[in-house]
Amino acid sequence: MSRHGNRNRRQTAGVAALEFAIVLPLLITVVLGIVYYGVVFALQQSLTLAAAEGARAALRYPLAANGGNAGATVGPRVLAAAQTAQAMLPASIRSLVNSADIAQAIACTAPAGAVCVRVTLNLPTTTLLPRLPLVPVPATLTGSATVQLSPDT
């Protein structure tokens, strides 16, 4: 009776090691996928936050800076939006974001004649994130925000 008990224990230990060897690669893949997509999500959130802060900077630009003329402040507001958005980016990705055309003045859909400022940050992921087989990641992450400039502020 004792010999059969020892044999069963040895077979069970071998089965557990085999199961562990089969499950471990799957477990590591799942954990790495969670971390990888967590980094992608954090980068996306950073871009979106920086774009929103840049758009807010366009709203906060003082109208009195150019004699109270709303039309004369559009250019400086766009510049303030671009500078603020770029300053809000983490230092590790700031140089990777294309600094050309971060912010631009666009025509709003309503009301007629209103001016909006759109801030768009594009981050190419091809040089930033390592490519993993069978893990789809967009080639570019984008964060954007748009604000309507009020003629009296």
Short mmCIF file of C-alpha atoms in Angstrom, two decimals:
data_model
loop_
_atom_site.label_atom_id
_atom_site.label_comp_id
_atom_site.label_asym_id
_atom_site.label_seq_id
_atom_site.Cartn_x
_atom_site.Cartn_y
_atom_site.Cartn_z
CA MET A 1 0.00 0.00 0.00
CA SER A 2 2.83 2.38 0.82
CA ARG A 3 4.57 1.82 -2.51
CA HIS A 4 1.48 2.85 -4.46
CA GLY A 5 1.13 6.08 -2.42
CA ASN A 6 4.70 7.15 -3.23
CA ARG A 7 4.25 6.40 -6.91
CA ASN A 8 1.07 8.53 -7.08
CA ARG A 9 2.85 11.45 -5.40
CA ARG A 10 5.73 11.32 -7.89
CA GLN A 11 3.34 11.18 -10.85
CA THR A 12 1.34 14.12 -9.47
CA ALA A 13 4.49 16.19 -9.04
CA GLY A 14 5.47 15.49 -12.62
CA VAL A 15 2.02 16.47 -13.89
CA ALA A 16 2.15 19.74 -11.94
CA ALA A 17 5.53 20.61 -13.45
CA LEU A 18 4.23 19.82 -16.93
CA GLU A 19 1.12 21.96 -16.39
CA PHE A 20 3.29 24.81 -15.12
CA ALA A 21 5.55 24.57 -18.17
CA ILE A 22 2.52 24.77 -20.45
CA VAL A 23 0.76 27.62 -18.61
CA LEU A 24 3.81 29.81 -17.86
CA PRO A 25 4.32 31.14 -21.44
CA LEU A 26 0.64 32.01 -21.65
CA LEU A 27 0.75 33.78 -18.28
CA ILE A 28 3.88 35.75 -19.25
CA THR A 29 2.24 36.73 -22.56
CA VAL A 30 -0.87 38.02 -20.80
CA VAL A 31 1.14 40.01 -18.24
CA LEU A 32 3.39 41.54 -20.92
CA GLY A 33 0.33 42.42 -23.01
CA ILE A 34 -1.25 44.20 -20.05
CA VAL A 35 1.94 46.18 -19.42
CA TYR A 36 2.42 46.96 -23.12
CA TYR A 37 -1.12 48.25 -23.64
CA GLY A 38 -0.88 50.09 -20.32
CA VAL A 39 2.06 52.05 -21.73
CA VAL A 40 0.12 52.77 -24.94
CA PHE A 41 -2.87 53.96 -22.90
CA ALA A 42 -0.66 56.20 -20.72
CA LEU A 43 0.93 57.76 -23.82
CA GLN A 44 -2.50 58.38 -25.34
CA GLN A 45 -3.71 60.02 -22.13
CA SER A 46 -0.60 62.23 -22.00
CA LEU A 47 -1.23 63.44 -25.54
CA THR A 48 -4.89 64.14 -24.86
CA LEU A 49 -4.13 66.02 -21.64
CA ALA A 50 -1.44 68.13 -23.31
CA ALA A 51 -3.78 68.99 -26.20
CA ALA A 52 -6.55 70.01 -23.79
CA GLU A 53 -4.16 72.21 -21.79
CA GLY A 54 -2.96 73.83 -25.00
CA ALA A 55 -6.53 74.57 -26.03
CA ARG A 56 -7.21 76.10 -22.60
CA ALA A 57 -4.15 78.32 -23.03
CA ALA A 58 -5.74 79.76 -26.17
CA LEU A 59 -8.81 80.67 -24.12
CA ARG A 60 -6.80 82.21 -21.28
CA TYR A 61 -4.79 84.51 -23.54
CA PRO A 62 -5.61 88.09 -22.48
CA LEU A 63 -7.62 90.07 -25.01
CA ALA A 64 -6.18 93.33 -23.69
CA ALA A 65 -2.73 92.25 -24.88
CA ASN A 66 -3.50 93.53 -28.39
CA GLY A 67 -5.65 96.55 -27.58
CA GLY A 68 -8.87 94.59 -27.13
CA ASN A 69 -9.06 93.45 -30.75
CA ALA A 70 -10.17 89.82 -30.89
CA GLY A 71 -8.96 89.36 -34.46
CA ALA A 72 -5.47 90.52 -33.57
CA THR A 73 -5.17 87.95 -30.77
CA VAL A 74 -5.88 84.86 -32.88
CA GLY A 75 -2.24 84.42 -33.92
CA PRO A 76 -0.82 84.85 -30.40
CA ARG A 77 -3.53 82.53 -29.02
CA VAL A 78 -2.57 79.83 -31.51
CA LEU A 79 1.09 80.26 -30.57
CA ALA A 80 0.25 80.11 -26.84
CA ALA A 81 -1.77 76.93 -27.44
CA ALA A 82 1.10 75.26 -29.31
CA GLN A 83 3.71 76.24 -26.74
CA THR A 84 1.58 75.14 -23.78
CA ALA A 85 0.68 71.82 -25.40
CA GLN A 86 4.32 71.05 -26.10
CA ALA A 87 5.37 72.10 -22.59
CA MET A 88 2.76 69.79 -21.05
CA LEU A 89 4.20 66.71 -22.76
CA PRO A 90 6.49 64.47 -20.72
CA ALA A 91 10.14 65.22 -21.48
CA SER A 92 10.69 61.67 -22.70
CA ILE A 93 8.31 62.09 -25.65
CA ARG A 94 8.46 65.86 -26.24
CA SER A 95 11.12 65.58 -28.95
CA LEU A 96 9.23 62.75 -30.72
CA VAL A 97 6.09 64.80 -31.32
CA ASN A 98 6.09 66.67 -34.62
CA SER A 99 6.17 70.35 -33.59
CA ALA A 100 4.94 71.68 -36.95
CA ASP A 101 1.25 72.57 -37.00
CA ILE A 102 0.47 71.61 -33.41
CA ALA A 103 -2.16 74.35 -33.19
CA GLN A 104 -4.07 76.15 -35.89
CA ALA A 105 -7.00 78.52 -36.16
CA ILE A 106 -9.97 77.01 -37.97
CA ALA A 107 -13.46 78.20 -38.82
CA CYS A 108 -16.08 76.93 -36.39
CA THR A 109 -19.23 75.31 -37.71
CA ALA A 110 -21.50 77.59 -35.65
CA PRO A 111 -21.99 80.47 -35.19
CA ALA A 112 -20.96 81.87 -38.53
CA GLY A 113 -17.69 83.78 -38.43
CA ALA A 114 -16.54 82.28 -35.15
CA VAL A 115 -12.92 81.18 -34.83
CA CYS A 116 -11.80 77.97 -33.18
CA VAL A 117 -8.34 76.78 -32.21
CA ARG A 118 -7.55 73.12 -32.75
CA VAL A 119 -4.58 71.51 -31.02
CA THR A 120 -3.39 68.19 -32.44
CA LEU A 121 -0.44 66.16 -31.16
CA ASN A 122 0.78 63.18 -33.19
CA LEU A 123 3.22 60.69 -31.69
CA PRO A 124 4.70 58.00 -33.96
CA THR A 125 4.96 54.74 -32.05
CA THR A 126 7.25 52.99 -34.52
CA THR A 127 10.47 54.17 -32.85
CA LEU A 128 9.08 54.43 -29.33
CA LEU A 129 7.60 51.01 -28.66
CA PRO A 130 9.19 47.68 -29.52
CA ARG A 131 7.29 45.60 -32.04
CA LEU A 132 5.89 42.40 -30.60
CA PRO A 133 4.66 39.62 -32.85
CA LEU A 134 0.88 39.34 -33.06
CA VAL A 135 0.39 42.52 -30.97
CA PRO A 136 -1.34 45.24 -33.01
CA VAL A 137 -0.41 48.81 -32.08
CA PRO A 138 -1.35 51.91 -34.08
CA ALA A 139 1.53 53.51 -35.97
CA THR A 140 0.60 56.94 -34.56
CA LEU A 141 -1.12 58.02 -31.36
CA THR A 142 -3.08 61.27 -31.57
CA GLY A 143 -4.42 63.64 -28.96
CA SER A 144 -6.55 66.59 -30.00
CA ALA A 145 -8.73 69.31 -28.53
CA THR A 146 -10.70 72.18 -30.04
CA VAL A 147 -11.96 75.37 -28.38
CA GLN A 148 -14.10 78.18 -29.71
CA LEU A 149 -12.72 81.66 -29.17
CA SER A 150 -15.32 84.08 -27.96
CA PRO A 151 -15.11 87.51 -29.61
CA ASP A 152 -15.40 89.29 -26.27
CA THR A 153 -12.69 87.43 -24.32
#
